[in-house]
mmCIF file of C-alpha atoms and ligand atoms in Angstrom:
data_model
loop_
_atom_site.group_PDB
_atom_site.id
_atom_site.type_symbol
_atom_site.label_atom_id
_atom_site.label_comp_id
_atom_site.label_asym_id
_atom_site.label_seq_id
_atom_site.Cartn_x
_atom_site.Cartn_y
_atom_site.Cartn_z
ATOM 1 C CA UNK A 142 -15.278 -0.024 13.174
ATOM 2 C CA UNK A 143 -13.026 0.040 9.833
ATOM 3 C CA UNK A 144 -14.267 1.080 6.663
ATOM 4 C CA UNK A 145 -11.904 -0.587 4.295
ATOM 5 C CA UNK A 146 -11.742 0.666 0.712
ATOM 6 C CA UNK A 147 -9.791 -1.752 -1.889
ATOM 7 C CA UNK A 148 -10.655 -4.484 -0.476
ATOM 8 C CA UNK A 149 -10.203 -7.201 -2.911
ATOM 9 C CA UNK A 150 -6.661 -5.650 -3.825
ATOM 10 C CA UNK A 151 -3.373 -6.874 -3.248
ATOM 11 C CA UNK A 152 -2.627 -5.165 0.115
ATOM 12 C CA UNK A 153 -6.687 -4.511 0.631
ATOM 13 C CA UNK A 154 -6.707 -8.157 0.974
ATOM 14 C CA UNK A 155 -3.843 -8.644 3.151
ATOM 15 C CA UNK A 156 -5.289 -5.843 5.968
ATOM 16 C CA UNK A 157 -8.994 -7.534 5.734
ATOM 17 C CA UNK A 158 -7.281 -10.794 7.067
ATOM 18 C CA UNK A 159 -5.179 -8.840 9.589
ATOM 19 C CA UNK A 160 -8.039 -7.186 10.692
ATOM 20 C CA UNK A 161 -10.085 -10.528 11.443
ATOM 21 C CA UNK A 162 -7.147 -12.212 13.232
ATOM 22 C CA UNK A 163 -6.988 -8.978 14.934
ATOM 23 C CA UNK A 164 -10.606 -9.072 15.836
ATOM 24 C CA UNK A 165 -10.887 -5.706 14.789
ATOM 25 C CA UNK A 166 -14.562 -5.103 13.208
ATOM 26 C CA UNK A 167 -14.742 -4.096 9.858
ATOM 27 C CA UNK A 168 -16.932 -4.009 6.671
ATOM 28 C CA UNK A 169 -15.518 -3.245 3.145
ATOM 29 C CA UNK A 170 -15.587 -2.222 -0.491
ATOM 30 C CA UNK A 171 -14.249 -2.214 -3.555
ATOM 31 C CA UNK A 172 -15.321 -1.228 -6.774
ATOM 32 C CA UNK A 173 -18.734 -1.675 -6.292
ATOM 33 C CA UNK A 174 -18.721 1.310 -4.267
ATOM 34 C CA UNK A 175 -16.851 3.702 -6.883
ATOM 35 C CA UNK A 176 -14.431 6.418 -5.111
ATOM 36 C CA UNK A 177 -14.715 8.737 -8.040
ATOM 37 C CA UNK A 178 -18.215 9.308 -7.195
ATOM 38 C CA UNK A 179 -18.926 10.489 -3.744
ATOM 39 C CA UNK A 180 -22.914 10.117 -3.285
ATOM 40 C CA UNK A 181 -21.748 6.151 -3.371
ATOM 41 C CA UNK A 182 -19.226 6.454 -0.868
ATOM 42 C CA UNK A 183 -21.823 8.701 1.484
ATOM 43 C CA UNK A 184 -24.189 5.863 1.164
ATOM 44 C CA UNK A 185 -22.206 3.291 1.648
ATOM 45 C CA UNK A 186 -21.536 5.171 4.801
ATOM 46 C CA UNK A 187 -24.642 6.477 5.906
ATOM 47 C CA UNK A 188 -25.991 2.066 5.204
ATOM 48 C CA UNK A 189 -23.044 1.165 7.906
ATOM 49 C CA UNK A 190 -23.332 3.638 10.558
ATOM 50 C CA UNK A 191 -25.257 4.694 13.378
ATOM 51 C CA UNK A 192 -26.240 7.426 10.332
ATOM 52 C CA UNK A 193 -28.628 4.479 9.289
ATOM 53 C CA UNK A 194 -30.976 4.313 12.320
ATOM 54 C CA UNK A 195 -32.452 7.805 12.033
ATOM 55 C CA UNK A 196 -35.856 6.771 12.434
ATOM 56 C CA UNK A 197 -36.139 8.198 15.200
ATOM 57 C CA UNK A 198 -38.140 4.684 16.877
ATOM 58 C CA UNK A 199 -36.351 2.890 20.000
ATOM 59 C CA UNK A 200 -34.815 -0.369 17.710
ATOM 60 C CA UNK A 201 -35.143 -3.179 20.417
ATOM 61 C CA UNK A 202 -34.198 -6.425 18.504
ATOM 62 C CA UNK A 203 -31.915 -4.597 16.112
ATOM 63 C CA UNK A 204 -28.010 -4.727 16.214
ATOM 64 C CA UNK A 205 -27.669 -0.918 16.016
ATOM 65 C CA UNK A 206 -24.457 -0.872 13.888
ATOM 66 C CA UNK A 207 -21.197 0.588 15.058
ATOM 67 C CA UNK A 208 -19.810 3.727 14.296
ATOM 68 C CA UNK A 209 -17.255 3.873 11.658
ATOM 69 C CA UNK A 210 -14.181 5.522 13.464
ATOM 70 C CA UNK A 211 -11.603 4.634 10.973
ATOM 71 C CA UNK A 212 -10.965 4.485 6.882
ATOM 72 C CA UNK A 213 -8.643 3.086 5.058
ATOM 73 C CA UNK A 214 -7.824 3.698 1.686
ATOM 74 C CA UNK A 215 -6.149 0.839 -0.704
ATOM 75 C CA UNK A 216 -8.425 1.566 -3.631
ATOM 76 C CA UNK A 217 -6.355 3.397 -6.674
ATOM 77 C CA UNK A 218 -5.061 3.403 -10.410
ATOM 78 C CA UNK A 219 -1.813 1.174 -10.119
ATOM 79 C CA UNK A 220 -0.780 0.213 -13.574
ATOM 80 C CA UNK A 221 1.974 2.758 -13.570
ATOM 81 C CA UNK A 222 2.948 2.277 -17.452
ATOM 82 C CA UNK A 223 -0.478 2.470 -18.695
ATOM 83 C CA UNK A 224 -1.792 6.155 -16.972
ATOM 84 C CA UNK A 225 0.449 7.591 -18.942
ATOM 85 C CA UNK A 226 -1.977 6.632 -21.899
ATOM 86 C CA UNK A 227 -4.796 6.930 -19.298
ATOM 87 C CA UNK A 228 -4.352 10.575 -17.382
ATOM 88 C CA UNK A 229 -7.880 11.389 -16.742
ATOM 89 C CA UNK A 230 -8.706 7.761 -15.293
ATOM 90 C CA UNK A 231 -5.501 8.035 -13.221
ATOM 91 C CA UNK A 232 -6.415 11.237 -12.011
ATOM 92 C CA UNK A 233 -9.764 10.974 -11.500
ATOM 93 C CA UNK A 234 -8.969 7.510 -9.097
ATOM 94 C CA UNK A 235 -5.529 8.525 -7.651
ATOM 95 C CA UNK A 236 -6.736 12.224 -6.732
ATOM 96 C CA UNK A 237 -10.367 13.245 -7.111
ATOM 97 C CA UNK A 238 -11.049 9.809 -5.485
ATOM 98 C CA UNK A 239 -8.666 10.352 -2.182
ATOM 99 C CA UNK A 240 -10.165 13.940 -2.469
ATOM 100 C CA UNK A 241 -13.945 12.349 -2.020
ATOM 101 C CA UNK A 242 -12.806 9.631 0.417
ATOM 102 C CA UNK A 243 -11.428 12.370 3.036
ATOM 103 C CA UNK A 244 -14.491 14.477 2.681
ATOM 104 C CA UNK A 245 -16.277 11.947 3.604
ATOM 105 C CA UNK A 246 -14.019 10.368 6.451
ATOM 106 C CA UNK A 247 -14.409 14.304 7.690
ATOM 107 C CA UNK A 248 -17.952 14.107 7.462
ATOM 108 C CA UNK A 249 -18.674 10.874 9.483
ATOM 109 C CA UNK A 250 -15.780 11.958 11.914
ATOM 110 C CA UNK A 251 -13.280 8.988 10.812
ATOM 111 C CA UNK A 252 -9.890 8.688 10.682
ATOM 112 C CA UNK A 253 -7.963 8.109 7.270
ATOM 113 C CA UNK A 254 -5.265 5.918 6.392
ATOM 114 C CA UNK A 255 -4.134 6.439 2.754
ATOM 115 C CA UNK A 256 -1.920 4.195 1.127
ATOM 116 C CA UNK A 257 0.522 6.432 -1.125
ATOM 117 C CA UNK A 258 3.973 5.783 -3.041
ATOM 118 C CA UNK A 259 7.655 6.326 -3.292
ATOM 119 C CA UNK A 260 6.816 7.619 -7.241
ATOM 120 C CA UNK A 261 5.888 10.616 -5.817
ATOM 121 C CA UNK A 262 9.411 11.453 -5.795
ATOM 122 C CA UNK A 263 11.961 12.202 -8.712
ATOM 123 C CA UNK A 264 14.459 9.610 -7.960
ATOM 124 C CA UNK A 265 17.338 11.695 -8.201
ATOM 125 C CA UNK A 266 18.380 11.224 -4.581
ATOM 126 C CA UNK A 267 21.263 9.446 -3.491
ATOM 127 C CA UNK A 268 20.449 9.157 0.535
ATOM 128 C CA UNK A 269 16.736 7.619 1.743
ATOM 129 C CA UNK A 270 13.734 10.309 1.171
ATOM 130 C CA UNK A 271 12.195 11.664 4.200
ATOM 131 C CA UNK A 272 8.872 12.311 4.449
ATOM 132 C CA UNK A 273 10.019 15.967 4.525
ATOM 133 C CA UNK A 274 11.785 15.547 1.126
ATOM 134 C CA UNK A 275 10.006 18.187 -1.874
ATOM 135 C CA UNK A 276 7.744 15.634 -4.064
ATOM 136 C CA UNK A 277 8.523 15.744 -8.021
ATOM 137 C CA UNK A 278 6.901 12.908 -9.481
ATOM 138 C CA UNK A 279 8.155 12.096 -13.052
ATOM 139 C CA UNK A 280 5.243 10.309 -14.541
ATOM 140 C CA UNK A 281 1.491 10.503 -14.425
ATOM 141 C CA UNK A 282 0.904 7.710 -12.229
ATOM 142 C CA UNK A 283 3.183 9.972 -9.652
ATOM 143 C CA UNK A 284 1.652 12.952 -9.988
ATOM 144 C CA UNK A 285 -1.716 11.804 -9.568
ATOM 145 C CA UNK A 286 -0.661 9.666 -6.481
ATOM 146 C CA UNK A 287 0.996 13.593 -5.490
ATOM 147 C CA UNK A 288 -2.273 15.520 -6.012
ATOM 148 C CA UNK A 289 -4.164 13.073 -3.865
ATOM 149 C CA UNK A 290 -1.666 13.594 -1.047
ATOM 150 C CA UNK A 291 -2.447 17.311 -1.506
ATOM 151 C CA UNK A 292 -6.275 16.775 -1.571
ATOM 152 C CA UNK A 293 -5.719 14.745 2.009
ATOM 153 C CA UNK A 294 -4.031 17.343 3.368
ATOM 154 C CA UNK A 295 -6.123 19.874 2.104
ATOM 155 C CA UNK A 296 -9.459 18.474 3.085
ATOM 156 C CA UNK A 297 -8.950 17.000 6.528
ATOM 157 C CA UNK A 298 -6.159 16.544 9.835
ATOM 158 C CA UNK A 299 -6.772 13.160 11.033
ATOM 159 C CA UNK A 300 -5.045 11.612 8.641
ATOM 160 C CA UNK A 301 -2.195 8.704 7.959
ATOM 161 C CA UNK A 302 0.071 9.155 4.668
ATOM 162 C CA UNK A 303 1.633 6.008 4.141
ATOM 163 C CA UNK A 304 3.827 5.736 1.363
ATOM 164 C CA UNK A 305 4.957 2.398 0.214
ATOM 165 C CA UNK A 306 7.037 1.038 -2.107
ATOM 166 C CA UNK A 307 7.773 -1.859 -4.488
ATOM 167 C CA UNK A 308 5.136 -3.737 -3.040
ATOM 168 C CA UNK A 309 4.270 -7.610 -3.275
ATOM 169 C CA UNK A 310 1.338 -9.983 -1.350
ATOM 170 C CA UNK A 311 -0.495 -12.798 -1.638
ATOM 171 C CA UNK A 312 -3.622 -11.941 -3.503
ATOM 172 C CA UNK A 313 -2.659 -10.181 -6.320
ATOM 173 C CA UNK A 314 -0.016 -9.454 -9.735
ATOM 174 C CA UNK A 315 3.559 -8.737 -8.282
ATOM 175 C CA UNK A 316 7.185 -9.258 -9.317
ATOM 176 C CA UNK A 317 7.514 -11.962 -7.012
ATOM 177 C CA UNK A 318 4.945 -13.965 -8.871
ATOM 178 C CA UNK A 319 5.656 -12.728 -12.344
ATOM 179 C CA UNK A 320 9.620 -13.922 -11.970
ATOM 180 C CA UNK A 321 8.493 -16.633 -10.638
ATOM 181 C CA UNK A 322 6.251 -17.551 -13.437
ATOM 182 C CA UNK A 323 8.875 -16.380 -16.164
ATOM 183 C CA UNK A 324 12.032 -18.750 -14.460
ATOM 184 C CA UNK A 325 9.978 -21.153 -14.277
ATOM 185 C CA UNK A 326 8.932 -21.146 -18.220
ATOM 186 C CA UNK A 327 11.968 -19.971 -19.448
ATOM 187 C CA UNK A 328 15.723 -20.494 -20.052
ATOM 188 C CA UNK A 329 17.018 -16.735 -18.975
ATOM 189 C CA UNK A 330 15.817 -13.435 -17.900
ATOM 190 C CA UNK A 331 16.638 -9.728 -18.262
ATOM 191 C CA UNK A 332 16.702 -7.748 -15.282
ATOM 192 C CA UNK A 333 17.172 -3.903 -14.572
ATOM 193 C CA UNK A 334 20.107 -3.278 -12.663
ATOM 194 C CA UNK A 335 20.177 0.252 -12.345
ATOM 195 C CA UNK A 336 17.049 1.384 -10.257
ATOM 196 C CA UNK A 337 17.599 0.826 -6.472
ATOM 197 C CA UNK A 338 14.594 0.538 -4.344
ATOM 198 C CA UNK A 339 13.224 -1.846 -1.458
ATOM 199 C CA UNK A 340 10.933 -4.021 -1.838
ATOM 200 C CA UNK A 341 8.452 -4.308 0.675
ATOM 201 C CA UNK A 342 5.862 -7.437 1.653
ATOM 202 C CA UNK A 343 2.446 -6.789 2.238
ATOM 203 C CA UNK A 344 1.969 -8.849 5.425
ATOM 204 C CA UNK A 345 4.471 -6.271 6.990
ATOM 205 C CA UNK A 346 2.808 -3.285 5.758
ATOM 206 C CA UNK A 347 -0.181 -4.521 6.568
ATOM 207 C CA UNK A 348 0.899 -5.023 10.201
ATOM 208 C CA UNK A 349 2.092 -1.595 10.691
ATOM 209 C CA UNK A 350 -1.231 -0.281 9.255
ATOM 210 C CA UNK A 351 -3.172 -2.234 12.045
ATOM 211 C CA UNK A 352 -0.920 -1.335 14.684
ATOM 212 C CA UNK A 353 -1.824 2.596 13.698
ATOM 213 C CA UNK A 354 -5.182 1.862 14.898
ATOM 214 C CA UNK A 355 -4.544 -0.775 17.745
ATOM 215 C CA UNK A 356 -1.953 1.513 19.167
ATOM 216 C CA UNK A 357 -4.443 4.659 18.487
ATOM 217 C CA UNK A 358 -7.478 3.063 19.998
ATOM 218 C CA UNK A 359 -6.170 1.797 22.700
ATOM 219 C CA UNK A 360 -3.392 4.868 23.571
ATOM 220 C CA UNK A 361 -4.561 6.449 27.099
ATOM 221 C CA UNK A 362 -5.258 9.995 27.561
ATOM 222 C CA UNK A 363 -2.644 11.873 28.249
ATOM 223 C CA UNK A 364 -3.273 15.776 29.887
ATOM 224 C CA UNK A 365 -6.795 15.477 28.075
ATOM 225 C CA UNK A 366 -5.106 14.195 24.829
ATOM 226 C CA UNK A 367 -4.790 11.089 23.279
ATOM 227 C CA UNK A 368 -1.224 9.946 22.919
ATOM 228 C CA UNK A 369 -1.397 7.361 19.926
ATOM 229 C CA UNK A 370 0.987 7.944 16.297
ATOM 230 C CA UNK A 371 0.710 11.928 15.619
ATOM 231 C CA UNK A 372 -1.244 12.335 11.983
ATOM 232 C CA UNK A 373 0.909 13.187 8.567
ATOM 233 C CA UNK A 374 2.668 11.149 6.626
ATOM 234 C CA UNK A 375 4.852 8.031 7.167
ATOM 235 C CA UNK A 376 6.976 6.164 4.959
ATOM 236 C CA UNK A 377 7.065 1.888 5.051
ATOM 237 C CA UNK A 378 9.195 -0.225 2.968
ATOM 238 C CA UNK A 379 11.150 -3.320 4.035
ATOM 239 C CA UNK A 380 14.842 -2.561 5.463
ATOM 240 C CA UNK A 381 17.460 -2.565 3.065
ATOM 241 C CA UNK A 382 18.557 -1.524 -0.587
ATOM 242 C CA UNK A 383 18.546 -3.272 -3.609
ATOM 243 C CA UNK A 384 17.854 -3.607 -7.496
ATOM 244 C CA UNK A 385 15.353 -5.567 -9.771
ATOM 245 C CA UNK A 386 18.193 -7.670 -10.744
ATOM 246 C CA UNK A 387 19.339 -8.521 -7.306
ATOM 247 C CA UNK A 388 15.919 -8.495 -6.532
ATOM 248 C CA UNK A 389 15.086 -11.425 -8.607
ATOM 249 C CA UNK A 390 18.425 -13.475 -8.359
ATOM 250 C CA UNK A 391 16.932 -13.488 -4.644
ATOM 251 C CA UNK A 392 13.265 -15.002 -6.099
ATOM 252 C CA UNK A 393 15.600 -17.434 -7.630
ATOM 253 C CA UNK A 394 17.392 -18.688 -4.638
ATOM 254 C CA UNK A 395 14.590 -18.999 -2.288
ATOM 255 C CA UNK A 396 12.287 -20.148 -5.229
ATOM 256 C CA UNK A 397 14.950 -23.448 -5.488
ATOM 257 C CA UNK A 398 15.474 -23.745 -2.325
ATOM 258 C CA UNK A 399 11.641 -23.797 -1.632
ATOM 259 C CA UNK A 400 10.669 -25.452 -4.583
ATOM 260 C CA UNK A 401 8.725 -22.555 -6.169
ATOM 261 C CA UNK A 402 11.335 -22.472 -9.041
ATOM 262 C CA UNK A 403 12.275 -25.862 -10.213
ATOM 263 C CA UNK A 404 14.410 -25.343 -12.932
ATOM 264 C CA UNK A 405 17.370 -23.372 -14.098
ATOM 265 C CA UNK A 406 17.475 -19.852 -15.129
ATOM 266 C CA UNK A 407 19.601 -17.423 -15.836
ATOM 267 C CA UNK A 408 19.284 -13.924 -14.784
ATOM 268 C CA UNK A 409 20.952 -11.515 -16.338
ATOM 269 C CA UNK A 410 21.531 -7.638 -15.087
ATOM 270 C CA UNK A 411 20.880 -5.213 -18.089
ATOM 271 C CA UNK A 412 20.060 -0.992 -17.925
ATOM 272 C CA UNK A 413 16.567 0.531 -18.194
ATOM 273 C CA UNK A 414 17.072 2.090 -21.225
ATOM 274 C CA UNK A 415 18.058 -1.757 -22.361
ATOM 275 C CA UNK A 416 14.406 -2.087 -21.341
ATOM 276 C CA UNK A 417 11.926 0.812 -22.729
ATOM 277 C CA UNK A 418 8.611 1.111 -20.576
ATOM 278 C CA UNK A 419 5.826 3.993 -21.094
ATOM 279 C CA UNK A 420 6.186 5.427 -17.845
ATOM 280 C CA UNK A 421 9.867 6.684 -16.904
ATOM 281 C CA UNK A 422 10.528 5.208 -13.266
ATOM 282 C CA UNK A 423 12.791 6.633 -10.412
ATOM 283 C CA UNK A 424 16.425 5.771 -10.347
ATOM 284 C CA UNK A 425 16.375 5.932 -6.907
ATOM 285 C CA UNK A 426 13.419 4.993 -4.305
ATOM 286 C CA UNK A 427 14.697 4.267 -1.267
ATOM 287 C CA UNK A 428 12.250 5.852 1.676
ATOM 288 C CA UNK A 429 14.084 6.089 5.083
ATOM 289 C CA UNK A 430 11.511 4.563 7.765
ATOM 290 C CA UNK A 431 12.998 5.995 11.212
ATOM 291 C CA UNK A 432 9.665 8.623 11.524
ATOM 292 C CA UNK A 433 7.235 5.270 11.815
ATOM 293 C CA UNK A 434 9.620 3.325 13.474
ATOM 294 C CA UNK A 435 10.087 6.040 16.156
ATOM 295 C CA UNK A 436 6.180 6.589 16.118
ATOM 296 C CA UNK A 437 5.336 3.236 16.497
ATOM 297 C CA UNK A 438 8.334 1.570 18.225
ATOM 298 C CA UNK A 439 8.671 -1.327 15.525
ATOM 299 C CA UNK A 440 11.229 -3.045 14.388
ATOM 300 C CA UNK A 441 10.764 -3.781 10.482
ATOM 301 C CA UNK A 442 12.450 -7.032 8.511
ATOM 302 C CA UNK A 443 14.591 -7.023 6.239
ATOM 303 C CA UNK A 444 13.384 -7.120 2.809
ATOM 304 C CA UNK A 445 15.059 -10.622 2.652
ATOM 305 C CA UNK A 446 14.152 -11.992 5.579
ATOM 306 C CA UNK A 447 10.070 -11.253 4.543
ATOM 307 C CA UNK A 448 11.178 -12.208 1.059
ATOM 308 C CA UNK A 449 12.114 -15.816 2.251
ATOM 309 C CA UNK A 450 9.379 -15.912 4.158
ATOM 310 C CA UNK A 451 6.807 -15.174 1.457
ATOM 311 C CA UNK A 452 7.681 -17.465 -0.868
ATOM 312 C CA UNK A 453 7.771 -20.659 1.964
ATOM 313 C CA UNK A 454 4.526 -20.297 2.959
ATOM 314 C CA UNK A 455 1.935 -22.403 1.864
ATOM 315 C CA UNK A 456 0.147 -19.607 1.009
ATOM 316 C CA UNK A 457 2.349 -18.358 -2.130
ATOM 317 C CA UNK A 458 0.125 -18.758 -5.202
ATOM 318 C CA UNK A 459 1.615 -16.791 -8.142
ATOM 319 C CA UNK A 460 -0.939 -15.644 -9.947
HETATM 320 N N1 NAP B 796 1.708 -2.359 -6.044
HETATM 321 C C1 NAP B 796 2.779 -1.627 -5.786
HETATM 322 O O1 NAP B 796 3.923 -1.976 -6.130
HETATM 323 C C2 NAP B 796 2.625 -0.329 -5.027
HETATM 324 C C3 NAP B 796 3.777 0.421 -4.739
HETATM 325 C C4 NAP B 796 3.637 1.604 -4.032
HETATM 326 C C5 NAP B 796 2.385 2.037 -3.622
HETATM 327 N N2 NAP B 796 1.291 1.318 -3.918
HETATM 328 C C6 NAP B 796 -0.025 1.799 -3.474
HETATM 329 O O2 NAP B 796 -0.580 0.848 -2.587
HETATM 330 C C7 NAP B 796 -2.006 0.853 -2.680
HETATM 331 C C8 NAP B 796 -2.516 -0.567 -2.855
HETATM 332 O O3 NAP B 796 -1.966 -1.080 -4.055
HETATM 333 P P1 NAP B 796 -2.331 -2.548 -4.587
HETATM 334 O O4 NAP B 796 -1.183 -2.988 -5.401
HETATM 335 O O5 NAP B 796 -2.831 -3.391 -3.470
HETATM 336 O O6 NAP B 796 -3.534 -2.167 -5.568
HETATM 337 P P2 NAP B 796 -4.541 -3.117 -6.350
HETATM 338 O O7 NAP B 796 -4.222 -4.556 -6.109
HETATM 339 O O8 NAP B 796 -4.618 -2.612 -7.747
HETATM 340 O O9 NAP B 796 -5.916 -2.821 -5.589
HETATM 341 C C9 NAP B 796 -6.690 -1.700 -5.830
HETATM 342 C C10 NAP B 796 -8.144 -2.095 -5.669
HETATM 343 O O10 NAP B 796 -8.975 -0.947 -5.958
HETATM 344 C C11 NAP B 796 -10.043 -1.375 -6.807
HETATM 345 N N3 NAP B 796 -10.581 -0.250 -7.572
HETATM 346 C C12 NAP B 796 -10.234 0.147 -8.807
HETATM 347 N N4 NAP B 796 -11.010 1.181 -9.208
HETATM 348 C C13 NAP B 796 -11.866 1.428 -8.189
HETATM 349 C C14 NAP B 796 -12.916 2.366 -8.007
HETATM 350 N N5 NAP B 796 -13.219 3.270 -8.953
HETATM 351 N N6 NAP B 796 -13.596 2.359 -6.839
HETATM 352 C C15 NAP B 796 -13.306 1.448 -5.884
HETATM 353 N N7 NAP B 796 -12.312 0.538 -5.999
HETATM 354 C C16 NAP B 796 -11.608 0.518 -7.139
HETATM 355 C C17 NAP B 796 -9.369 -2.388 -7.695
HETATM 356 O O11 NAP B 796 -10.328 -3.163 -8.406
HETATM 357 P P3 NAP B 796 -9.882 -3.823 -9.831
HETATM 358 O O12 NAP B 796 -8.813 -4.822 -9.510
HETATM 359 O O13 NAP B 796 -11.142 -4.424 -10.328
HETATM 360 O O14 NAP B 796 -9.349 -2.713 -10.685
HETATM 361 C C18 NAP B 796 -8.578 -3.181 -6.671
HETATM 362 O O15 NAP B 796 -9.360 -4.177 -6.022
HETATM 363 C C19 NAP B 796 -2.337 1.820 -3.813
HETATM 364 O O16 NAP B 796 -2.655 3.071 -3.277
HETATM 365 C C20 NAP B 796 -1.035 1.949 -4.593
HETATM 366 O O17 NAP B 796 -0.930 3.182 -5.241
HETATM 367 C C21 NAP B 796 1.377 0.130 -4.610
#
């Protein structure tokens, strides 16, 4: 059984429906089970598990429940601009809370999957970052998202690092939306034109995070060992390179041709420093995916191609 942490988030959301398409059992939490304290996460495990029935007493009638073999982490601090105002809050989410999460994933014998980010890096590269590549985040956010990688790694060795990457879904606040909304209401927008990154859809991130556990669970034994996805870390994105600006002037032409965006806008490029935030972001975030592609023998889409086929389903809401 999954333990899934986050939830009610934007990608949280997106794996709990995967999950019961998938027929894969599961139970979940969110912040009413706070990951900066750890006796709540214990009992929220010990209340799910085989842990509970310790009686002792033979339980005919009762459902004894499954074990939980695997975690998954979508819980964290994600408002990039404001931890740099808030450093203890980001901190004590983004790393003491991955920090109590594996501890207890180690205790009940589980399996983590940790959702991470391409801000761990400085954004000075020119070529895609490897999951090899020396982390140097540049803002809080980063770093904390950094020192809970290192508290993983630290704590436990069953574990899946996935770091992700201008993310977008259905449930939940994303550019997608937010362009939409703003072209919709008004006669022209400013976009950056000098950060490159990929964006990435949550549907296909969310698919690669249930094949981990599919392909895991269901991998034969192999000379007495399991043959499923080794453990470390793993970078997903969508294919492909781009930039806010061409980013949105994308939003814009599926939005018409969709009828998401029914009116005209125009979009124009400008620099970051044209556009002061709190947090500094990288210039450069592109996160090469061959290690989980290899691992997992997927193809991944285009960042285009999921793009276009986000915003004509019936299920785009911007919210
Ligand atoms: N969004 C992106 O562009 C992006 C890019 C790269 C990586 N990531 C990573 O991807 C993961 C998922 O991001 P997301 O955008 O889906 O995040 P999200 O929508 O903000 O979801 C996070 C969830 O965690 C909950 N939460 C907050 N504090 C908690 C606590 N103390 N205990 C338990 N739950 C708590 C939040 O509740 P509330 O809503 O009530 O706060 C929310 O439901 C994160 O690890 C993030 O760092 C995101």
């Amino acid at each position: 059984m999954v333990w899934l942490i986050g939830d009610k988030g934007m990608l949280g959301s997106e794996i709990a429906r995967q999950l019961t398409e998938n027929k894969i059992q599961w139970i979940g939490s969110d912040r009413e089970v706070d990951i900066t304290n750890s006796s709540e996460l214990r009992k929220f495990a010990s209340s799910h598990g085989p842990a509970a029935n310790t009686t002792g007493l033979t339980v005919r009638k009762r459902k004894v429940p499954e074990k939980i073999t695997w975690v998954i982490n979508c819980a964290a601090y994600t408002a990039v601009d404001k931890s740099e105002s808030e450093p203890d809050l980001a901190e004590s989410l983004n790393a003491e809370g991955p920090l109590n999460i594996a501890r207890v994933a180690r205790e009940i014998g589980a399996k983590l999957i940790h959702i991470s980010t391409d801000y761990v890096f400085n954004g000075n590269g020119k070529v895609p970052y490897t999951e090899e590549d020396p982390k140097d985040p540049i803002g809080v956010y980063g770093k904390t998202k950094a020192e809970g990688e290192r508290q993983i790694e630290k704590e436990m060795t069953l574990y899946y690092i996935i770091r992700t990457a201008w993310l977008y879904g259905f449930d939940g606040k994303n550019f997608v939306y937010t362009m939409t909304k703003a072209m919709n209401t008004r006669d022209s927008v400013k976009v950056v034109n000098d950060q490159k990154g990929t964006p990435t859809c949550a549907v296909d991130l969310a698919e690669a995070i249930v094949k981990i556990i599919d392909s895991s669970d269901k991998a034969p034994f192999l000379f007495g060992k399991k043959s499923a996805l080794p453990y470390g870390i793993y970078h997903f994105t969508n294919q492909g390179e781009t930039t806010w600006f061409e980013f949105c002037n994308k939003i814009y032409e599926y939005g018409k041709k969709y009828g998401t965006i029914t009116k005209d806008c125009v979009i124009e490029p400008c620099l970051t420093e044209d556009y002061p935030t709190d947090a500094k972001r990288p210039q450069y975030s592109v996160l090469s995916k061959d290690k989980i592609k290899m691992g997992l023998k997927i193809k991944i889409p285009s960042w285009e191609e999921s793009l276009e086929k986000f915003i004509k389903s019936p299920r785009f809401e911007p919210k």
